[in-house]
Amino acid sequence: MSGLGNLWQESAAETFQAPGFQGELGVDLVIVGGGFTGLSAALAAAGQGAEVAVLEANTVGHGGSGRNVGLVNAGLWLAPDDVCRALGEAAGEHLNTVLGGAPDVVFDLIARHAIDCEATRAGTLHLAHAPKGEGQLKARLAQMQARGAPVRYLTADEVARRTASTAFGGALLDARAGTIQPLSYARGLARAAMAQGARIYENSPVTGAARHGGQWVVTSRSGKIRARHLLVATNAYHQPLAHMAIPSVPVVQFFQLATTPLGANLAGDILAGGEGAWDTGLIMSSIRRDKAGRVIIGGMGSEAATHANWAERKLAKLFPRLAGSEIEHAWSGKIAMTEDHLPRILRLGRDGLAVFGYSGRGIGPGTVYGRAAALALLNDDESGLPVPGVDAYAERFCTLKTLFYETGARLVHLGAARS
């Protein structure tokens, strides 16, 4: 499975290339990381007339942004009441409101900049994988409806009609959400940011970042950038930097497998409405289709044979007629999973911020957090941030937590393979 490759890289309609950085440069804002967060920040800052430079260690969308499932969800993994308990009532409701509107922001950017990314706003399905999942979904439904969200509960029969599978007990349909081709979206953001005047450099890993003479000095292998402001937007793909420490966060692997394009007779009624879906399992899995008619299934865990075997069996269990379907692509990515599943904005001393910890919700939150962080830095005003910035953040036992997630995924998938 490991040699089949990333579907998003093969099917991306948007193309993008940028040179490596060399020499010296002075800008208003330097951004480390060319994913959803960094590119959204670059687009917003350049749109304000700021001089912006983005340094990406590999290519735009190389990390989680180009390995994402492609679900543009509203909100977080946490239910709205849990967000308020974690942040306090005022800050929690502010974040719920901001992220409830995140799909609007994403789809508006796609339309405004004509990003060719298979954008489909048909909602998402949060599927009950077991009876206890139904109770969790109904509790979440009440909280979301109390806040005016256009979310409704679907019975098992309704879910079966939408998914063509009888494996689920019920689901939440969120009309705000949708699906995209994530790598095309990232490349489209990069193209739009460059059109606004941002400078983007690929294959330019940052080696150090420190403040000197009232400015940030960011060094790469072939040059140096001086900037008034710094945004670190590397998330789960952060590489160590000299003179700067970013807090460690547990990392979760998430893999995906895609079938060959399937004809209407074989898979025409599987998520025929264009919804993306994920389930309530602790070891979560996802299902969606792409524009070409491939069925894509994903789950927690690294891209090992154990998980690939599980995915093929899972696909056949959900959709018996797909048993034995050829798997055309297999790929995996990393998720930065904070302990409470809340993204963080960390102050890096004067005029610097780092954003991390989307816990599997990178598209909407990444777009919104990136834009807000850039404007907060340029305007020296944090009042527009989705969550208050913090001066310090630490999690204990990150390596053990990462191992826990991977071990749990292996045990669940091995057990399912033997059942």
JSON list of C-alpha atoms in Angstrom, two decimals, residues 181-346:
[
{"chain": "A", "resi": 181, "resn": "GLN", "atom": "CA", "xyz": [-9.84, 18.75, -2.80]},
{"chain": "A", "resi": 182, "resn": "PRO", "atom": "CA", "xyz": [-7.53, 19.98, -0.04]},
{"chain": "A", "resi": 183, "resn": "LEU", "atom": "CA", "xyz": [-4.24, 20.24, -1.92]},
{"chain": "A", "resi": 184, "resn": "SER", "atom": "CA", "xyz": [-5.91, 22.22, -4.70]},
{"chain": "A", "resi": 185, "resn": "TYR", "atom": "CA", "xyz": [-7.35, 24.56, -2.07]},
{"chain": "A", "resi": 186, "resn": "ALA", "atom": "CA", "xyz": [-3.89, 25.11, -0.54]},
{"chain": "A", "resi": 187, "resn": "ARG", "atom": "CA", "xyz": [-2.34, 25.76, -3.94]},
{"chain": "A", "resi": 188, "resn": "GLY", "atom": "CA", "xyz": [-5.19, 28.11, -4.82]},
{"chain": "A", "resi": 189, "resn": "LEU", "atom": "CA", "xyz": [-4.59, 30.10, -1.64]},
{"chain": "A", "resi": 190, "resn": "ALA", "atom": "CA", "xyz": [-0.91, 30.33, -2.55]},
{"chain": "A", "resi": 191, "resn": "ARG", "atom": "CA", "xyz": [-1.72, 31.51, -6.07]},
{"chain": "A", "resi": 192, "resn": "ALA", "atom": "CA", "xyz": [-4.14, 34.13, -4.71]},
{"chain": "A", "resi": 193, "resn": "ALA", "atom": "CA", "xyz": [-1.63, 35.34, -2.10]},
{"chain": "A", "resi": 194, "resn": "MET", "atom": "CA", "xyz": [1.07, 35.76, -4.76]},
{"chain": "A", "resi": 195, "resn": "ALA", "atom": "CA", "xyz": [-1.37, 37.67, -6.95]},
{"chain": "A", "resi": 196, "resn": "GLN", "atom": "CA", "xyz": [-1.80, 40.08, -4.02]},
{"chain": "A", "resi": 197, "resn": "GLY", "atom": "CA", "xyz": [1.97, 40.54, -3.81]},
{"chain": "A", "resi": 198, "resn": "ALA", "atom": "CA", "xyz": [3.04, 37.94, -1.23]},
{"chain": "A", "resi": 199, "resn": "ARG", "atom": "CA", "xyz": [6.39, 36.25, -1.80]},
{"chain": "A", "resi": 200, "resn": "ILE", "atom": "CA", "xyz": [6.28, 32.48, -1.40]},
{"chain": "A", "resi": 201, "resn": "TYR", "atom": "CA", "xyz": [9.37, 30.28, -1.32]},
{"chain": "A", "resi": 202, "resn": "GLU", "atom": "CA", "xyz": [9.34, 26.48, -1.50]},
{"chain": "A", "resi": 203, "resn": "ASN", "atom": "CA", "xyz": [12.07, 24.02, -0.52]},
{"chain": "A", "resi": 204, "resn": "SER", "atom": "CA", "xyz": [13.33, 26.63, 1.94]},
{"chain": "A", "resi": 205, "resn": "PRO", "atom": "CA", "xyz": [13.46, 25.07, 5.43]},
{"chain": "A", "resi": 206, "resn": "VAL", "atom": "CA", "xyz": [13.92, 27.58, 8.23]},
{"chain": "A", "resi": 207, "resn": "THR", "atom": "CA", "xyz": [16.87, 26.83, 10.50]},
{"chain": "A", "resi": 208, "resn": "GLY", "atom": "CA", "xyz": [16.51, 29.55, 13.11]},
{"chain": "A", "resi": 209, "resn": "ALA", "atom": "CA", "xyz": [14.43, 32.48, 14.32]},
{"chain": "A", "resi": 210, "resn": "ALA", "atom": "CA", "xyz": [15.35, 35.12, 16.89]},
{"chain": "A", "resi": 211, "resn": "ARG", "atom": "CA", "xyz": [14.82, 38.80, 17.65]},
{"chain": "A", "resi": 212, "resn": "HIS", "atom": "CA", "xyz": [17.66, 41.24, 16.99]},
{"chain": "A", "resi": 213, "resn": "GLY", "atom": "CA", "xyz": [17.50, 45.00, 16.94]},
{"chain": "A", "resi": 214, "resn": "GLY", "atom": "CA", "xyz": [13.73, 45.11, 17.41]},
{"chain": "A", "resi": 215, "resn": "GLN", "atom": "CA", "xyz": [13.06, 42.75, 14.48]},
{"chain": "A", "resi": 216, "resn": "TRP", "atom": "CA", "xyz": [12.70, 39.08, 13.83]},
{"chain": "A", "resi": 217, "resn": "VAL", "atom": "CA", "xyz": [15.59, 37.52, 11.95]},
{"chain": "A", "resi": 218, "resn": "VAL", "atom": "CA", "xyz": [14.62, 34.25, 10.28]},
{"chain": "A", "resi": 219, "resn": "THR", "atom": "CA", "xyz": [17.40, 32.21, 8.70]},
{"chain": "A", "resi": 220, "resn": "SER", "atom": "CA", "xyz": [17.23, 29.49, 6.09]},
{"chain": "A", "resi": 221, "resn": "ARG", "atom": "CA", "xyz": [19.99, 27.44, 4.49]},
{"chain": "A", "resi": 222, "resn": "SER", "atom": "CA", "xyz": [20.50, 30.06, 1.79]},
{"chain": "A", "resi": 223, "resn": "GLY", "atom": "CA", "xyz": [19.47, 33.36, 3.23]},
{"chain": "A", "resi": 224, "resn": "LYS", "atom": "CA", "xyz": [18.03, 35.61, 5.89]},
{"chain": "A", "resi": 225, "resn": "ILE", "atom": "CA", "xyz": [14.76, 37.52, 6.27]},
{"chain": "A", "resi": 226, "resn": "ARG", "atom": "CA", "xyz": [14.24, 40.45, 8.61]},
{"chain": "A", "resi": 227, "resn": "ALA", "atom": "CA", "xyz": [10.65, 41.13, 9.56]},
{"chain": "A", "resi": 228, "resn": "ARG", "atom": "CA", "xyz": [8.63, 43.21, 12.00]},
{"chain": "A", "resi": 229, "resn": "HIS", "atom": "CA", "xyz": [6.35, 40.24, 12.67]},
{"chain": "A", "resi": 230, "resn": "LEU", "atom": "CA", "xyz": [6.64, 36.43, 12.68]},
{"chain": "A", "resi": 231, "resn": "LEU", "atom": "CA", "xyz": [3.98, 33.75, 12.33]},
{"chain": "A", "resi": 232, "resn": "VAL", "atom": "CA", "xyz": [4.92, 30.08, 12.78]},
{"chain": "A", "resi": 233, "resn": "ALA", "atom": "CA", "xyz": [2.29, 27.94, 11.06]},
{"chain": "A", "resi": 234, "resn": "THR", "atom": "CA", "xyz": [3.91, 24.51, 10.90]},
{"chain": "A", "resi": 235, "resn": "ASN", "atom": "CA", "xyz": [1.47, 22.63, 13.19]},
{"chain": "A", "resi": 236, "resn": "ALA", "atom": "CA", "xyz": [2.16, 18.85, 13.20]},
{"chain": "A", "resi": 237, "resn": "TYR", "atom": "CA", "xyz": [5.06, 19.26, 10.75]},
{"chain": "A", "resi": 238, "resn": "HIS", "atom": "CA", "xyz": [7.15, 21.63, 12.84]},
{"chain": "A", "resi": 239, "resn": "GLN", "atom": "CA", "xyz": [10.92, 21.24, 12.56]},
{"chain": "A", "resi": 240, "resn": "PRO", "atom": "CA", "xyz": [13.24, 22.39, 15.36]},
{"chain": "A", "resi": 241, "resn": "LEU", "atom": "CA", "xyz": [14.49, 25.97, 15.04]},
{"chain": "A", "resi": 242, "resn": "ALA", "atom": "CA", "xyz": [17.63, 27.40, 16.56]},
{"chain": "A", "resi": 243, "resn": "HIS", "atom": "CA", "xyz": [16.89, 29.95, 19.30]},
{"chain": "A", "resi": 244, "resn": "MET", "atom": "CA", "xyz": [13.18, 29.11, 19.38]},
{"chain": "A", "resi": 245, "resn": "ALA", "atom": "CA", "xyz": [11.23, 26.33, 21.05]},
{"chain": "A", "resi": 246, "resn": "ILE", "atom": "CA", "xyz": [7.67, 25.51, 20.00]},
{"chain": "A", "resi": 247, "resn": "PRO", "atom": "CA", "xyz": [5.75, 23.33, 22.48]},
{"chain": "A", "resi": 248, "resn": "SER", "atom": "CA", "xyz": [5.43, 19.65, 21.67]},
{"chain": "A", "resi": 249, "resn": "VAL", "atom": "CA", "xyz": [1.93, 18.34, 20.99]},
{"chain": "A", "resi": 250, "resn": "PRO", "atom": "CA", "xyz": [0.94, 14.68, 20.58]},
{"chain": "A", "resi": 251, "resn": "VAL", "atom": "CA", "xyz": [0.87, 13.66, 16.94]},
{"chain": "A", "resi": 252, "resn": "VAL", "atom": "CA", "xyz": [-1.74, 11.30, 15.50]},
{"chain": "A", "resi": 253, "resn": "GLN", "atom": "CA", "xyz": [-1.32, 9.56, 12.15]},
{"chain": "A", "resi": 254, "resn": "PHE", "atom": "CA", "xyz": [-4.33, 9.41, 9.84]},
{"chain": "A", "resi": 255, "resn": "PHE", "atom": "CA", "xyz": [-4.29, 7.32, 6.66]},
{"chain": "A", "resi": 256, "resn": "GLN", "atom": "CA", "xyz": [-6.58, 7.16, 3.64]},
{"chain": "A", "resi": 257, "resn": "LEU", "atom": "CA", "xyz": [-7.20, 4.70, 0.82]},
{"chain": "A", "resi": 258, "resn": "ALA", "atom": "CA", "xyz": [-9.03, 5.45, -2.43]},
{"chain": "A", "resi": 259, "resn": "THR", "atom": "CA", "xyz": [-10.59, 3.06, -4.89]},
{"chain": "A", "resi": 260, "resn": "THR", "atom": "CA", "xyz": [-10.32, 3.44, -8.63]},
{"chain": "A", "resi": 261, "resn": "PRO", "atom": "CA", "xyz": [-13.06, 5.65, -10.13]},
{"chain": "A", "resi": 262, "resn": "LEU", "atom": "CA", "xyz": [-16.30, 3.67, -9.82]},
{"chain": "A", "resi": 263, "resn": "GLY", "atom": "CA", "xyz": [-19.16, 3.76, -12.28]},
{"chain": "A", "resi": 264, "resn": "ALA", "atom": "CA", "xyz": [-22.71, 4.76, -11.41]},
{"chain": "A", "resi": 265, "resn": "ASN", "atom": "CA", "xyz": [-23.92, 1.16, -11.33]},
{"chain": "A", "resi": 266, "resn": "LEU", "atom": "CA", "xyz": [-21.36, 0.20, -8.69]},
{"chain": "A", "resi": 267, "resn": "ALA", "atom": "CA", "xyz": [-21.19, 3.27, -6.46]},
{"chain": "A", "resi": 268, "resn": "GLY", "atom": "CA", "xyz": [-23.67, 5.82, -7.76]},
{"chain": "A", "resi": 269, "resn": "ASP", "atom": "CA", "xyz": [-25.77, 5.86, -4.58]},
{"chain": "A", "resi": 270, "resn": "ILE", "atom": "CA", "xyz": [-22.86, 5.94, -2.09]},
{"chain": "A", "resi": 271, "resn": "LEU", "atom": "CA", "xyz": [-22.94, 9.49, -0.71]},
{"chain": "A", "resi": 272, "resn": "ALA", "atom": "CA", "xyz": [-24.67, 10.45, -3.94]},
{"chain": "A", "resi": 273, "resn": "GLY", "atom": "CA", "xyz": [-25.58, 13.86, -2.52]},
{"chain": "A", "resi": 274, "resn": "GLY", "atom": "CA", "xyz": [-21.90, 14.79, -2.21]},
{"chain": "A", "resi": 275, "resn": "GLU", "atom": "CA", "xyz": [-21.71, 14.77, 1.60]},
{"chain": "A", "resi": 276, "resn": "GLY", "atom": "CA", "xyz": [-18.49, 13.95, 3.40]},
{"chain": "A", "resi": 277, "resn": "ALA", "atom": "CA", "xyz": [-18.77, 11.77, 6.50]},
{"chain": "A", "resi": 278, "resn": "TRP", "atom": "CA", "xyz": [-16.95, 10.69, 9.63]},
{"chain": "A", "resi": 279, "resn": "ASP", "atom": "CA", "xyz": [-18.05, 8.59, 12.58]},
{"chain": "A", "resi": 280, "resn": "THR", "atom": "CA", "xyz": [-18.30, 8.83, 16.37]},
{"chain": "A", "resi": 281, "resn": "GLY", "atom": "CA", "xyz": [-15.69, 6.15, 17.07]},
{"chain": "A", "resi": 282, "resn": "LEU", "atom": "CA", "xyz": [-12.87, 7.03, 19.47]},
{"chain": "A", "resi": 283, "resn": "ILE", "atom": "CA", "xyz": [-10.60, 5.63, 16.75]},
{"chain": "A", "resi": 284, "resn": "MET", "atom": "CA", "xyz": [-12.41, 7.72, 14.15]},
{"chain": "A", "resi": 285, "resn": "SER", "atom": "CA", "xyz": [-12.84, 6.82, 10.48]},
{"chain": "A", "resi": 286, "resn": "SER", "atom": "CA", "xyz": [-14.05, 8.85, 7.50]},
{"chain": "A", "resi": 287, "resn": "ILE", "atom": "CA", "xyz": [-15.80, 8.23, 4.18]},
{"chain": "A", "resi": 288, "resn": "ARG", "atom": "CA", "xyz": [-16.19, 10.47, 1.15]},
{"chain": "A", "resi": 289, "resn": "ARG", "atom": "CA", "xyz": [-16.10, 10.49, -2.63]},
{"chain": "A", "resi": 290, "resn": "ASP", "atom": "CA", "xyz": [-14.19, 12.67, -5.04]},
{"chain": "A", "resi": 291, "resn": "LYS", "atom": "CA", "xyz": [-15.19, 14.25, -8.35]},
{"chain": "A", "resi": 292, "resn": "ALA", "atom": "CA", "xyz": [-14.05, 11.20, -10.33]},
{"chain": "A", "resi": 293, "resn": "GLY", "atom": "CA", "xyz": [-16.27, 8.83, -8.31]},
{"chain": "A", "resi": 294, "resn": "ARG", "atom": "CA", "xyz": [-13.62, 7.23, -6.14]},
{"chain": "A", "resi": 295, "resn": "VAL", "atom": "CA", "xyz": [-14.69, 6.08, -2.67]},
{"chain": "A", "resi": 296, "resn": "ILE", "atom": "CA", "xyz": [-12.17, 7.26, -0.09]},
{"chain": "A", "resi": 297, "resn": "ILE", "atom": "CA", "xyz": [-11.96, 5.70, 3.38]},
{"chain": "A", "resi": 298, "resn": "GLY", "atom": "CA", "xyz": [-9.69, 6.89, 6.16]},
{"chain": "A", "resi": 299, "resn": "GLY", "atom": "CA", "xyz": [-8.85, 6.06, 9.73]},
{"chain": "A", "resi": 300, "resn": "MET", "atom": "CA", "xyz": [-6.49, 6.79, 12.58]},
{"chain": "A", "resi": 301, "resn": "GLY", "atom": "CA", "xyz": [-3.15, 5.05, 12.39]},
{"chain": "A", "resi": 302, "resn": "SER", "atom": "CA", "xyz": [-0.01, 5.03, 10.33]},
{"chain": "A", "resi": 303, "resn": "GLU", "atom": "CA", "xyz": [-0.07, 3.62, 6.84]},
{"chain": "A", "resi": 304, "resn": "ALA", "atom": "CA", "xyz": [0.90, 0.08, 7.92]},
{"chain": "A", "resi": 305, "resn": "ALA", "atom": "CA", "xyz": [-0.38, -3.20, 6.51]},
{"chain": "A", "resi": 306, "resn": "THR", "atom": "CA", "xyz": [-2.60, -3.68, 9.58]},
{"chain": "A", "resi": 307, "resn": "HIS", "atom": "CA", "xyz": [-4.55, -0.52, 8.82]},
{"chain": "A", "resi": 308, "resn": "ALA", "atom": "CA", "xyz": [-4.68, -1.10, 5.07]},
{"chain": "A", "resi": 309, "resn": "ASN", "atom": "CA", "xyz": [-6.18, -4.55, 5.62]},
{"chain": "A", "resi": 310, "resn": "TRP", "atom": "CA", "xyz": [-8.71, -3.04, 8.01]},
{"chain": "A", "resi": 311, "resn": "ALA", "atom": "CA", "xyz": [-9.66, -0.37, 5.49]},
{"chain": "A", "resi": 312, "resn": "GLU", "atom": "CA", "xyz": [-10.34, -2.90, 2.74]},
{"chain": "A", "resi": 313, "resn": "ARG", "atom": "CA", "xyz": [-12.47, -5.00, 5.11]},
{"chain": "A", "resi": 314, "resn": "LYS", "atom": "CA", "xyz": [-14.25, -1.93, 6.42]},
{"chain": "A", "resi": 315, "resn": "LEU", "atom": "CA", "xyz": [-15.07, -0.81, 2.89]},
{"chain": "A", "resi": 316, "resn": "ALA", "atom": "CA", "xyz": [-16.54, -4.24, 2.08]},
{"chain": "A", "resi": 317, "resn": "LYS", "atom": "CA", "xyz": [-18.54, -4.27, 5.33]},
{"chain": "A", "resi": 318, "resn": "LEU", "atom": "CA", "xyz": [-20.03, -0.83, 4.71]},
{"chain": "A", "resi": 319, "resn": "PHE", "atom": "CA", "xyz": [-20.65, -1.44, 1.02]},
{"chain": "A", "resi": 320, "resn": "PRO", "atom": "CA", "xyz": [-20.67, -5.20, 0.27]},
{"chain": "A", "resi": 321, "resn": "ARG", "atom": "CA", "xyz": [-20.70, -4.68, -3.48]},
{"chain": "A", "resi": 322, "resn": "LEU", "atom": "CA", "xyz": [-17.33, -2.94, -3.23]},
{"chain": "A", "resi": 323, "resn": "ALA", "atom": "CA", "xyz": [-15.64, -6.05, -1.81]},
{"chain": "A", "resi": 324, "resn": "GLY", "atom": "CA", "xyz": [-12.49, -6.67, -3.78]},
{"chain": "A", "resi": 325, "resn": "SER", "atom": "CA", "xyz": [-12.49, -3.22, -5.38]},
{"chain": "A", "resi": 326, "resn": "GLU", "atom": "CA", "xyz": [-9.06, -2.15, -6.54]},
{"chain": "A", "resi": 327, "resn": "ILE", "atom": "CA", "xyz": [-7.30, 0.31, -4.24]},
{"chain": "A", "resi": 328, "resn": "GLU", "atom": "CA", "xyz": [-5.59, 2.90, -6.39]},
{"chain": "A", "resi": 329, "resn": "HIS", "atom": "CA", "xyz": [-4.10, 5.28, -3.81]},
{"chain": "A", "resi": 330, "resn": "ALA", "atom": "CA", "xyz": [-2.94, 5.10, -0.19]},
{"chain": "A", "resi": 331, "resn": "TRP", "atom": "CA", "xyz": [-1.41, 7.92, 1.83]},
{"chain": "A", "resi": 332, "resn": "SER", "atom": "CA", "xyz": [-1.15, 9.25, 5.35]},
{"chain": "A", "resi": 333, "resn": "GLY", "atom": "CA", "xyz": [-0.65, 12.47, 7.26]},
{"chain": "A", "resi": 334, "resn": "LYS", "atom": "CA", "xyz": [-0.07, 13.82, 10.75]},
{"chain": "A", "resi": 335, "resn": "ILE", "atom": "CA", "xyz": [-2.52, 15.57, 13.08]},
{"chain": "A", "resi": 336, "resn": "ALA", "atom": "CA", "xyz": [-1.43, 17.74, 16.02]},
{"chain": "A", "resi": 337, "resn": "MET", "atom": "CA", "xyz": [-3.85, 16.59, 18.74]},
{"chain": "A", "resi": 338, "resn": "THR", "atom": "CA", "xyz": [-3.93, 18.83, 21.80]},
{"chain": "A", "resi": 339, "resn": "GLU", "atom": "CA", "xyz": [-5.12, 17.27, 25.04]},
{"chain": "A", "resi": 340, "resn": "ASP", "atom": "CA", "xyz": [-8.40, 19.21, 25.05]},
{"chain": "A", "resi": 341, "resn": "HIS", "atom": "CA", "xyz": [-8.74, 19.33, 21.21]},
{"chain": "A", "resi": 342, "resn": "LEU", "atom": "CA", "xyz": [-8.56, 23.14, 21.18]},
{"chain": "A", "resi": 343, "resn": "PRO", "atom": "CA", "xyz": [-6.21, 24.95, 18.77]},
{"chain": "A", "resi": 344, "resn": "ARG", "atom": "CA", "xyz": [-3.71, 27.24, 20.45]},
{"chain": "A", "resi": 345, "resn": "ILE", "atom": "CA", "xyz": [-2.27, 30.63, 19.58]},
{"chain": "A", "resi": 346, "resn": "LEU", "atom": "CA", "xyz": [1.06, 31.04, 21.36]}
]
